[in-house]
Coordinates of C-alpha atoms and ligand atoms in Angstrom, one line a residue:
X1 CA 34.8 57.8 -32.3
X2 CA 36.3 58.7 -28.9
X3 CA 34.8 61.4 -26.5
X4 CA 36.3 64.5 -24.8
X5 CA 35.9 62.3 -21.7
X6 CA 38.1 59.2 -22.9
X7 CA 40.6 60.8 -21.1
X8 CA 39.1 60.1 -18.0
X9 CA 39.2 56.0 -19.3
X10 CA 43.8 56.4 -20.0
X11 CA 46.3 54.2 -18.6
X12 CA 48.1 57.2 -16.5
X13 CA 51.7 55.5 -16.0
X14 CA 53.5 58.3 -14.0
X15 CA 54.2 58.3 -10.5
X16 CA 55.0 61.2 -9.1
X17 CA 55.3 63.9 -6.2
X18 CA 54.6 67.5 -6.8
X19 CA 53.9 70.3 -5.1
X20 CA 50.6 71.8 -6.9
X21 CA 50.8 75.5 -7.9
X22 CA 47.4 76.9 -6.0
X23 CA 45.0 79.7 -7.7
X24 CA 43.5 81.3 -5.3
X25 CA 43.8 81.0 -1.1
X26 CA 43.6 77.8 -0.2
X27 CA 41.9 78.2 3.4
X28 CA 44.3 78.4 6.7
X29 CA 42.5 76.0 8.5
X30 CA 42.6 73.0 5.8
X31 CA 45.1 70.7 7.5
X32 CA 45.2 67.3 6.4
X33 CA 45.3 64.5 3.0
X34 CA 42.7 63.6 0.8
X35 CA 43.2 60.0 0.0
X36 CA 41.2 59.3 -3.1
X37 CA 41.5 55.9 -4.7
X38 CA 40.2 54.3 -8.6
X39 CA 41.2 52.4 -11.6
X40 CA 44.9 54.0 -13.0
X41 CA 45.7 51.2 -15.8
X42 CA 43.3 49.3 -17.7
X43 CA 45.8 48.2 -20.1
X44 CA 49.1 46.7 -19.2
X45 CA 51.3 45.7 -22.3
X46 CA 48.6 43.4 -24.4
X47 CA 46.1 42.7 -21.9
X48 CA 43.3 44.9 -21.0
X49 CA 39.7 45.0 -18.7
X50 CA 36.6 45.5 -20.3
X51 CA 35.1 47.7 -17.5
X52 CA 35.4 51.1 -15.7
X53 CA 35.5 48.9 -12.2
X54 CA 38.2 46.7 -13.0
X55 CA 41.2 49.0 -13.6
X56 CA 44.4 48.3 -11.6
X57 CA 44.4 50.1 -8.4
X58 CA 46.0 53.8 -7.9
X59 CA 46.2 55.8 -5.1
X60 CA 46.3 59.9 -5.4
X61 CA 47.0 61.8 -2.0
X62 CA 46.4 65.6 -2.1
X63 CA 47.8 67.2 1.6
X64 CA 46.8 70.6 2.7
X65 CA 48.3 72.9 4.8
X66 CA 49.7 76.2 5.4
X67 CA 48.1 77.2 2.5
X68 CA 49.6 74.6 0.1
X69 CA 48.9 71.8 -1.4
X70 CA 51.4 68.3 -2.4
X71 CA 50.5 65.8 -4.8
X72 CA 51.4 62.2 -4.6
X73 CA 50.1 59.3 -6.6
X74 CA 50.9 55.4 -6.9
X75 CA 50.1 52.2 -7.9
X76 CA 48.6 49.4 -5.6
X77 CA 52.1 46.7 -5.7
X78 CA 49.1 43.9 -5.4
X79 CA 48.8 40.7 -6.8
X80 CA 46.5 41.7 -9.5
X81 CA 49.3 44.2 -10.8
X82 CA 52.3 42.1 -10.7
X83 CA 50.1 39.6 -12.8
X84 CA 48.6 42.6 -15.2
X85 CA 52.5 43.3 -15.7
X86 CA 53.3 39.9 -16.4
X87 CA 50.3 40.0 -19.2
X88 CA 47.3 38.9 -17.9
X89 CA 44.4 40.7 -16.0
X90 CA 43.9 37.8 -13.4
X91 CA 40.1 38.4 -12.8
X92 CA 37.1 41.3 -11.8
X93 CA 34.3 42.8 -11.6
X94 CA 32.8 42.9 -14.9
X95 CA 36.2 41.3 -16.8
X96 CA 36.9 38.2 -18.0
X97 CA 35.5 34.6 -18.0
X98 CA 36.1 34.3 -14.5
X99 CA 33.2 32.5 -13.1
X100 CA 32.1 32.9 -9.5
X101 CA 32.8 29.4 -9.0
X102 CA 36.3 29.8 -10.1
X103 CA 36.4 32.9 -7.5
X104 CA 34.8 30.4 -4.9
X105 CA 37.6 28.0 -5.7
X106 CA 39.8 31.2 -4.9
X107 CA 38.8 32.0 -2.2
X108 CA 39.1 28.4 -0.7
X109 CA 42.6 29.2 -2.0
X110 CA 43.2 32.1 0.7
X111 CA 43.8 34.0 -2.3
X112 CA 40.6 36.6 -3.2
X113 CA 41.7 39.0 -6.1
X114 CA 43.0 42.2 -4.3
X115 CA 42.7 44.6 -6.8
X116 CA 41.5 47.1 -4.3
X117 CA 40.5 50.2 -6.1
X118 CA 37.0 51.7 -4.4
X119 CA 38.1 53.7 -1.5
X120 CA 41.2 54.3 0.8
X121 CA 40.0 54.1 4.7
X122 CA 41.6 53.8 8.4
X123 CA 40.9 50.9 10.8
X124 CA 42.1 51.3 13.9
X125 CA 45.8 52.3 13.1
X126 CA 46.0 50.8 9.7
X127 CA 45.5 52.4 6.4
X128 CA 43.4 49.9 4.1
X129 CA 42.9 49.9 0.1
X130 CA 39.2 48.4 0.4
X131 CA 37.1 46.3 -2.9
X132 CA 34.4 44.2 -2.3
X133 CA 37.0 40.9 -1.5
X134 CA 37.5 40.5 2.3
X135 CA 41.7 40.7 1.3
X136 CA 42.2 44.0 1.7
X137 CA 45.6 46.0 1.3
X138 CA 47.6 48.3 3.7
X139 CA 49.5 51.2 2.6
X140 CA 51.9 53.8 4.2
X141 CA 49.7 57.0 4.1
X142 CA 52.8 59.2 3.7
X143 CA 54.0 57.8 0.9
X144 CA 51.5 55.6 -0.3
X145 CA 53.8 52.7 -0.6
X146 CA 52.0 49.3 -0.6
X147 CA 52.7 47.4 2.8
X148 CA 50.7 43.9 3.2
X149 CA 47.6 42.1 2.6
X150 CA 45.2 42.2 5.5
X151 CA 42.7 39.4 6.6
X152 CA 40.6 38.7 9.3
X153 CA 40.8 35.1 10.8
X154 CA 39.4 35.5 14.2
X155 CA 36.2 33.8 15.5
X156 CA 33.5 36.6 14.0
X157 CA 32.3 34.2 10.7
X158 CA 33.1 35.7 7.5
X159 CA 32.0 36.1 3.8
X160 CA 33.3 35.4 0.6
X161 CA 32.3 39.1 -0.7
X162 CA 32.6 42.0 1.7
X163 CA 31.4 45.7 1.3
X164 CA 33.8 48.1 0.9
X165 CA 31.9 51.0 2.1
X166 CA 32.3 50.7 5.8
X167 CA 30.4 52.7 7.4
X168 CA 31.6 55.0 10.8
X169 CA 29.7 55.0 13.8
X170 CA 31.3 59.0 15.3
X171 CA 29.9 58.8 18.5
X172 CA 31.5 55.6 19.0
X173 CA 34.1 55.4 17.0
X174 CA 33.1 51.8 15.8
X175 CA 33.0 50.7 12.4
X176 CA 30.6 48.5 10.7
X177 CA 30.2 46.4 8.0
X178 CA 28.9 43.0 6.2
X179 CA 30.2 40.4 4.1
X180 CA 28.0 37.6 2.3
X181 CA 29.2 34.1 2.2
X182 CA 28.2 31.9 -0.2
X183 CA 27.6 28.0 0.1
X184 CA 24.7 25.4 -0.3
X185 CA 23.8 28.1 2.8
X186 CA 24.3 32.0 2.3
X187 CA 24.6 34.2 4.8
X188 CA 25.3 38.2 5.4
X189 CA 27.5 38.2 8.2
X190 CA 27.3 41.8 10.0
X191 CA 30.2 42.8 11.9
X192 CA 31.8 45.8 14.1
X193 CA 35.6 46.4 14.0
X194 CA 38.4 48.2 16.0
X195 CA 41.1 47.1 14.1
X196 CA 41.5 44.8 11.1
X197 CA 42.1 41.9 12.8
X198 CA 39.3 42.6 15.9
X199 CA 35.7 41.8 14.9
X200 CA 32.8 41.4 17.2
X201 CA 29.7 39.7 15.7
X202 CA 26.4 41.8 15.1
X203 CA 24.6 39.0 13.6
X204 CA 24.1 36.6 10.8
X205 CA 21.4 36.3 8.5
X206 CA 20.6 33.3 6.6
X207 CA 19.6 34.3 3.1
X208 CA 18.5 32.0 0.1
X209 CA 19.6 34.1 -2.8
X210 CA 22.1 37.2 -1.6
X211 CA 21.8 40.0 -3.5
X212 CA 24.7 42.2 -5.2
X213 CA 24.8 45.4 -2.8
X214 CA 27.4 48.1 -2.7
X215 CA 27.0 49.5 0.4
X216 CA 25.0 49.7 3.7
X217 CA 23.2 52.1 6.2
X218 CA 24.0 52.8 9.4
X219 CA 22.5 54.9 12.6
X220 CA 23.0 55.0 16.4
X221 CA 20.8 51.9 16.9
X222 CA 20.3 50.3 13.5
X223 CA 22.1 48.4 10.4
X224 CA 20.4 48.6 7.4
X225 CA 21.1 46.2 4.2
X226 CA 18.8 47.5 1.2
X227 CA 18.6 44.3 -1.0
X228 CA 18.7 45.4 -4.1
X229 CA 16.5 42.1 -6.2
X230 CA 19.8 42.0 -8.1
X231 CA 20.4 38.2 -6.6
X232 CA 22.4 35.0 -7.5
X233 CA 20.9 31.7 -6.8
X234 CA 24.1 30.0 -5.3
X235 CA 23.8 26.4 -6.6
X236 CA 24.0 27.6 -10.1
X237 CA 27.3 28.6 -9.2
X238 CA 27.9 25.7 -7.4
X239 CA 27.5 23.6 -10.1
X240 CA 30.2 23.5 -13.2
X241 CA 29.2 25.2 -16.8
X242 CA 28.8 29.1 -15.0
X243 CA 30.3 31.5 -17.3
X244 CA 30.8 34.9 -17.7
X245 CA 32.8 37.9 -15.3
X246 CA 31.4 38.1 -11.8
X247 CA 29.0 40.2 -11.6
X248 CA 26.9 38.5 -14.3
X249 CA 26.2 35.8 -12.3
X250 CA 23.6 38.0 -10.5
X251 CA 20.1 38.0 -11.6
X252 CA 17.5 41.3 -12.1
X253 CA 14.0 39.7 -9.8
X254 CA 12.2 43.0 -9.9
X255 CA 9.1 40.9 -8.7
X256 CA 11.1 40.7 -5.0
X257 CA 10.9 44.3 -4.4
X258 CA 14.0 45.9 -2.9
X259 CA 13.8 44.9 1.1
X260 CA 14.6 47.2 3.5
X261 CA 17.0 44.8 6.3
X262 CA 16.8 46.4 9.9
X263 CA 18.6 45.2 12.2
X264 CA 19.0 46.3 16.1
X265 CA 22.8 46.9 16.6
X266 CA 22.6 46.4 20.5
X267 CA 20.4 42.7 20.3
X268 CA 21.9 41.7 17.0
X269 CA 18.7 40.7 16.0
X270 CA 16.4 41.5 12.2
X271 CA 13.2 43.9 13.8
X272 CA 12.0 44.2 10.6
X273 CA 12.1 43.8 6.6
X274 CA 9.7 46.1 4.9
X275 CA 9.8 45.9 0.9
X276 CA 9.4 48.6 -1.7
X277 CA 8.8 48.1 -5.1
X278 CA 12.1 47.5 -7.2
X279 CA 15.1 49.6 -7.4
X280 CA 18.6 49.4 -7.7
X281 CA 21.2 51.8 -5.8
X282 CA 24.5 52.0 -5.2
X283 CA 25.2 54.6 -2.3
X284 CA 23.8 55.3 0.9
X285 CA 24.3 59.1 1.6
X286 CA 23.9 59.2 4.8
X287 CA 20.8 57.5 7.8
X288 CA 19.5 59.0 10.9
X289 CA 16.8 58.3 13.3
X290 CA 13.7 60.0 14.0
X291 CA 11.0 59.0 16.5
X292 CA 10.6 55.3 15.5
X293 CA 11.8 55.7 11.8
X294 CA 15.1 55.3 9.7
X295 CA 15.6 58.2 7.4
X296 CA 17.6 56.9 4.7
X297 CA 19.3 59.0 1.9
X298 CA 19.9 57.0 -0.9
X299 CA 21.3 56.8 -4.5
X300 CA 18.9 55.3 -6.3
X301 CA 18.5 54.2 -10.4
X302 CA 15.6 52.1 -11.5
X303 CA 17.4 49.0 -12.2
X304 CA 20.3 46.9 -12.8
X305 CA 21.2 47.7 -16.2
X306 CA 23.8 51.0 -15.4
X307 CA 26.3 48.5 -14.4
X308 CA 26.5 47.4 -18.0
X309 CA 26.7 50.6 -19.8
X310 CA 29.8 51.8 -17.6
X311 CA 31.9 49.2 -19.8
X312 CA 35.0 51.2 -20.9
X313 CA 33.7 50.4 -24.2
X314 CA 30.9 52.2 -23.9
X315 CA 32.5 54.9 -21.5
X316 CA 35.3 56.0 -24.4
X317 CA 32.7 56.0 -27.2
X318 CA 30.9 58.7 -24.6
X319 CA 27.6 56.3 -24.7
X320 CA 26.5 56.6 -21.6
X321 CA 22.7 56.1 -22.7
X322 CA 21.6 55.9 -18.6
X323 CA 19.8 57.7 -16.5
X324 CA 22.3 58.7 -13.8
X325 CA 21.0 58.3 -10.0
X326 CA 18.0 60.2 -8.4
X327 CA 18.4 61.4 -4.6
X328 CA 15.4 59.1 -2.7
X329 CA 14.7 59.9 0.7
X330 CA 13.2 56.2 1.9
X331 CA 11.4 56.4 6.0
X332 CA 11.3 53.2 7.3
X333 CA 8.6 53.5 10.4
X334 CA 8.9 50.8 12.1
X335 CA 5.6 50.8 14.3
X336 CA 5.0 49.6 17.7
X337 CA 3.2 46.6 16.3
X338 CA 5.9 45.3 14.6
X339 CA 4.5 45.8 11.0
X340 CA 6.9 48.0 9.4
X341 CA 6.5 50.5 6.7
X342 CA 8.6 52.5 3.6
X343 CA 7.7 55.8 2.3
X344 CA 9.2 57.3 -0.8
X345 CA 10.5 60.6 -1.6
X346 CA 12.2 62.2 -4.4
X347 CA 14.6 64.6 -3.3
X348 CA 16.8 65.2 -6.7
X349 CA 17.1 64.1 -9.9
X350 CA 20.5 63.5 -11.6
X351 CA 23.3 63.1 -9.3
X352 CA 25.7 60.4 -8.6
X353 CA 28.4 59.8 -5.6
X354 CA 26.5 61.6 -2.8
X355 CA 27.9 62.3 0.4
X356 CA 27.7 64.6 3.7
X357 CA 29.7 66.1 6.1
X358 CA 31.4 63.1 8.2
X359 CA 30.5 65.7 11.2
X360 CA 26.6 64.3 10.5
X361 CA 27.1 60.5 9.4
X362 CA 24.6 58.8 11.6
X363 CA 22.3 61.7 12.6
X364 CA 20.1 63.7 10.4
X365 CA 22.1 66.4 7.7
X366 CA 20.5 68.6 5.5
X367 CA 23.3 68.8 2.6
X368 CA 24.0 66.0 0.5
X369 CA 27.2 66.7 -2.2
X370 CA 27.1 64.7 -5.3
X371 CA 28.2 64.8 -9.0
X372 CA 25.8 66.5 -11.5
X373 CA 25.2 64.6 -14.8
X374 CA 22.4 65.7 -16.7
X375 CA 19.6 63.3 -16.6
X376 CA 19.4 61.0 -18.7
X377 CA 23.4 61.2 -18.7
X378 CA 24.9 62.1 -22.0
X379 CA 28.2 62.6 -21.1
X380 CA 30.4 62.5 -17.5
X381 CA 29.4 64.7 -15.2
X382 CA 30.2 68.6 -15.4
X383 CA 29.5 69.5 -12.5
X384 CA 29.4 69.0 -8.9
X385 CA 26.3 69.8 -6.6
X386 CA 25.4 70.8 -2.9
X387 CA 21.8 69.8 -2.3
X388 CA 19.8 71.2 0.2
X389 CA 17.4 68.2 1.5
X390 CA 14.9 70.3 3.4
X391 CA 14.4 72.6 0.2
X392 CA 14.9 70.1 -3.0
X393 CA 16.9 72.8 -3.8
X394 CA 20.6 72.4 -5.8
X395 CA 23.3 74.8 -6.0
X396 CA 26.2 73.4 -8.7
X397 CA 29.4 74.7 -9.1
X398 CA 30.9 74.5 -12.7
X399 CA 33.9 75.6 -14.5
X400 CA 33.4 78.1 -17.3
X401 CA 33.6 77.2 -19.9
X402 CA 31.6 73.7 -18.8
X403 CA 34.3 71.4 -20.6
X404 CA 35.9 69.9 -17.2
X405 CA 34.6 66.5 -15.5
X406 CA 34.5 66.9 -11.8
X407 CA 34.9 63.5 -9.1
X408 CA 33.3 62.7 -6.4
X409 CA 32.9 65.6 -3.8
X410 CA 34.4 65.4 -0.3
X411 CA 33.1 67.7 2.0
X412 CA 35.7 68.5 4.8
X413 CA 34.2 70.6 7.8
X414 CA 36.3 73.6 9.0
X415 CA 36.9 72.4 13.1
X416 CA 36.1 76.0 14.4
X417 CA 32.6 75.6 12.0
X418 CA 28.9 75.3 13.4
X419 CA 27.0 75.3 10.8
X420 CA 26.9 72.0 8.8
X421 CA 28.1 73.6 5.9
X422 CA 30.9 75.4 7.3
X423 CA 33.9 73.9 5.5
X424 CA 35.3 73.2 2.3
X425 CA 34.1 70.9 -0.9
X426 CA 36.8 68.9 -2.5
X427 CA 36.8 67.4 -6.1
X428 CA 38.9 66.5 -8.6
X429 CA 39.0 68.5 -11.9
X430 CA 39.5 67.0 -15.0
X431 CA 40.6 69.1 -18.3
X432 CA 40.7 68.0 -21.4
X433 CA 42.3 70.5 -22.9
X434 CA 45.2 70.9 -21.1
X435 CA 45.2 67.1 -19.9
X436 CA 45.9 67.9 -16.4
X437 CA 44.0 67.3 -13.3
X438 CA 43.1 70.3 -10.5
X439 CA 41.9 69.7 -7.0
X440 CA 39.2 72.3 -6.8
X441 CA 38.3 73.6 -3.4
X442 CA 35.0 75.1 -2.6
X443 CA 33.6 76.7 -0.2
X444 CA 30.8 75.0 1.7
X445 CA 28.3 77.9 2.2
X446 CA 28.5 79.8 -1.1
X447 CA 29.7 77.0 -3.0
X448 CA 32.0 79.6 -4.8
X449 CA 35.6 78.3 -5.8
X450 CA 38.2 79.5 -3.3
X451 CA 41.5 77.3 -4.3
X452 CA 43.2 74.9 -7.5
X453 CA 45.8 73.3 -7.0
X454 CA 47.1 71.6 -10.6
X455 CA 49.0 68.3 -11.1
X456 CA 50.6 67.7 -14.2
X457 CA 48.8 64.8 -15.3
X458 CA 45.3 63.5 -16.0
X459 CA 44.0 61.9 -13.3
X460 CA 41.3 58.6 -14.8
X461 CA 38.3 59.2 -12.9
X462 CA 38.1 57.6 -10.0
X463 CA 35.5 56.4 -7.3
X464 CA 36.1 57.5 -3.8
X465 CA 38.1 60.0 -1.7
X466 CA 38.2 59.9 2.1
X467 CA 40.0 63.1 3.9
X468 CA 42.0 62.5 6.7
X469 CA 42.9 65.5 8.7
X470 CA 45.6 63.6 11.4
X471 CA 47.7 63.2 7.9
X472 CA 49.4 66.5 7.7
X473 CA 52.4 65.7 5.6
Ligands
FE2_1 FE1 31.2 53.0 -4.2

């Protein structure tokens, strides 16, 4: 049996350019282009993925202004689609027998898959299709037309995986990220960047069995990797026989506690490694600083075992069977003795996606916006939410009737604004019913709906949008 919210799990084939009729007033001040990027095909002719993170890469641009809204969307031209198209899905995530040592002989190769499909960002000048393989692809922004691989081959050492959430420093302007090489030694390699081809070396950290993490934290002084215990011992890759897609290489070690990796920006160096008891996570909301501790907002779910119930299998049938995150508030102190500590907090319970107002990435926010599945999950989310971290208190916004599935929300601050939540939300709307997609936008204080703007196509659900208010079409 199939679910309302297969739809979201379609091979959408159209590429198009339409301008959206809007509902409602679309605010003056919204100038700009959401870029939101995800999985468009999982079936090409008679080949197919298995999982929700493996579909072929499509990029949807929504640009604001003057009151109106355009719609463009388009295939990644990659590697990885000209081979889907000529029948076979090359590799993935969670597809395939492609064993890690097969990617390792890959990437010796030059050749990492480059189905980039997580999120659309800008380094330096360039426009960037980012996955978790250090080949990333540049497209025009304007009309989303694929340009060139990207890949760094300076001096700064490099990894064999690499995180695709970068995260943005705003007071400098810098951006940061890691990659993990693997080898008879592993490292995470932590790196700043200007441009995709400028690195300068934070530091590397030797590490026996790297750990499968998603994405990072970052604050004015501090990087911190949260290693999940979701690790792969590298000499069992190393050595022939491995089986299985990727990311079954990696082992659940709940007994390692999830370690909290600080490192000092300025002296490149590890200050300290507190550990918690074992969780798994995917997204960092946001990290700050206060006194001498790391506030870190995070998207946490007990353990490993999500990543296997977000098979597309699974996702059609509408078994999700999961608890969906849980907002955590972790405090690493870091003491003047040197002896670290982590303190818990639940903040909320069912969400997924979270994110804050890129006006307060690095410095302490109060509003965290996330999807809002029910918890346990028993379908796709219905709902978006704006969650007040001082109060535990959530405000959702739904559509009545509560049949439409809503994406990741992007909160965009209005310029002339003071008050964190002086903007807009974005998300994308899915309805069944109709089988179209709306970009909803909300308003950031009241969380009421002020604008629509419908495309005349389901859009599959994706994973992450970035807005980009220099791109005004
Ligand atoms: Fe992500």
């Amino acid at each position: 049996m199939t679910a309302r919210s297969s739809l979201g799990f379609h091979t959408l084939t159209d590429e198009i350019d339409h301008d959206c009729p809007v509902s409602g007033s679309v605010p003056e001040w919204l100038s700009g282009t959401l870029i939101r990027n995800g999985p468009g095909a999982f079936e090409m002719g008679d080949s197919a993925v298995d999982h929700w993170f493996d579909g072929l890469a499509m990029l949807h641009a929504f640009t604001f202004g003057d009151g109106e809204v355009s719609y463009r969307n388009r295939f990644l031209r990659t590697d990885a689609y000209e081979s889907a198209r000529a029948g076979s899905f090359e590799s993935g995530f969670a597809t395939g027998n492609t064993t890690l040592r097969e990617r390792l002989r890959a990437f010796l190769f030059e050749k990492p898959y480059d189905n980039a499909n997580i999120v659309a960002e800008r380094i330096g000048d360039d426009y960037l299709a980012l996955t978790e393989l250090p080949r990333w692809v540049a497209f025009d922004p304007e009309t989303l037309e694929t340009l060139d691989h990207v890949r760094y081959d300076g001096p700064v050492p490099t990894g064999n995986l690499a995180c695709a959430h970068l995260k943005r420093d705003p007071e400098t302007g810098e951006l940061v990220n890691f990659e993990t090489s693997f080898g008879r030694r592993c490292h995470y390699h932590v790196h700043s960047m200007s441009s995709p081809t400028e690195r300068e070396r934070i530091c590397s950290i030797p590490v026996d069995e790297p750990a499968y993490m998603h994405s990072f934290a970052l604050t004015p002084n501090y990087v911190v990797l949260t290693e999940f215990p979701l690790v792969v011992n590298p000499l069992d890759f190393l050595k022939p026989g491995a089986q299985g897609p990727f990311i079954e290489n990696f082992e659940w070690k709940p007994e390692r506690g999830t370690r909290f990796i600080v490192i000092d920006r300025e002296r490149g160096e590890v200050v300290a490694d507190p550990r918690a008891a074992a969780f798994f996570g995917f997204h960092h909301a946001n990290a700050y600083e206060e006194g001498d501790a790391l506030v870190i907002d995070l998207e946490t779910i007990p353990d490993a075992t999500a990543i296997e119930t977000l098979s597309l299998d699974n996702l059609r049938k509408g078994n999700f069977d999961v608890l969906s995150g849980r907002l955590e508030r972790f405090r690493v102190s870091l003491g003047a003795d040197g002896r670290a500590t982590v303190d818990r907090e639940r903040i909320h319970d069912g969400m997924a996606l979270p994110t804050v107002s890129p006006a307060r990435w690095c410095r302490d926010h109060r509003y965290v916006y996330a999807q809002s599945p029910d918890q346990p999950m028993t379908t796709w989310p219905q709902a978006v939410a704006k969650i007040d971290t001082e109060t535990g208190r959530a405000v959702e916004f739904a559509d009545d009737p509560e049949d439409r599935y809503f994406s990741e929300p992007i909160f965009v601050p209005n310029p002339d604004g003071e008050r964190e939540d002086e903007g807009v939300v974005l998300t994308v709307a899915l309805d069944p019913e109709t089988e179209r997609s709306s970009v909803v936008v909300i308003d950031g204080d009241s969380f009421a709906e002020l604008a629509r703007a419908t495309v005349p196509h389901p859009i599959p659900f994706d994973f992450h949008g970035r807005f980009f208010p220099e791109l005004t079409g």
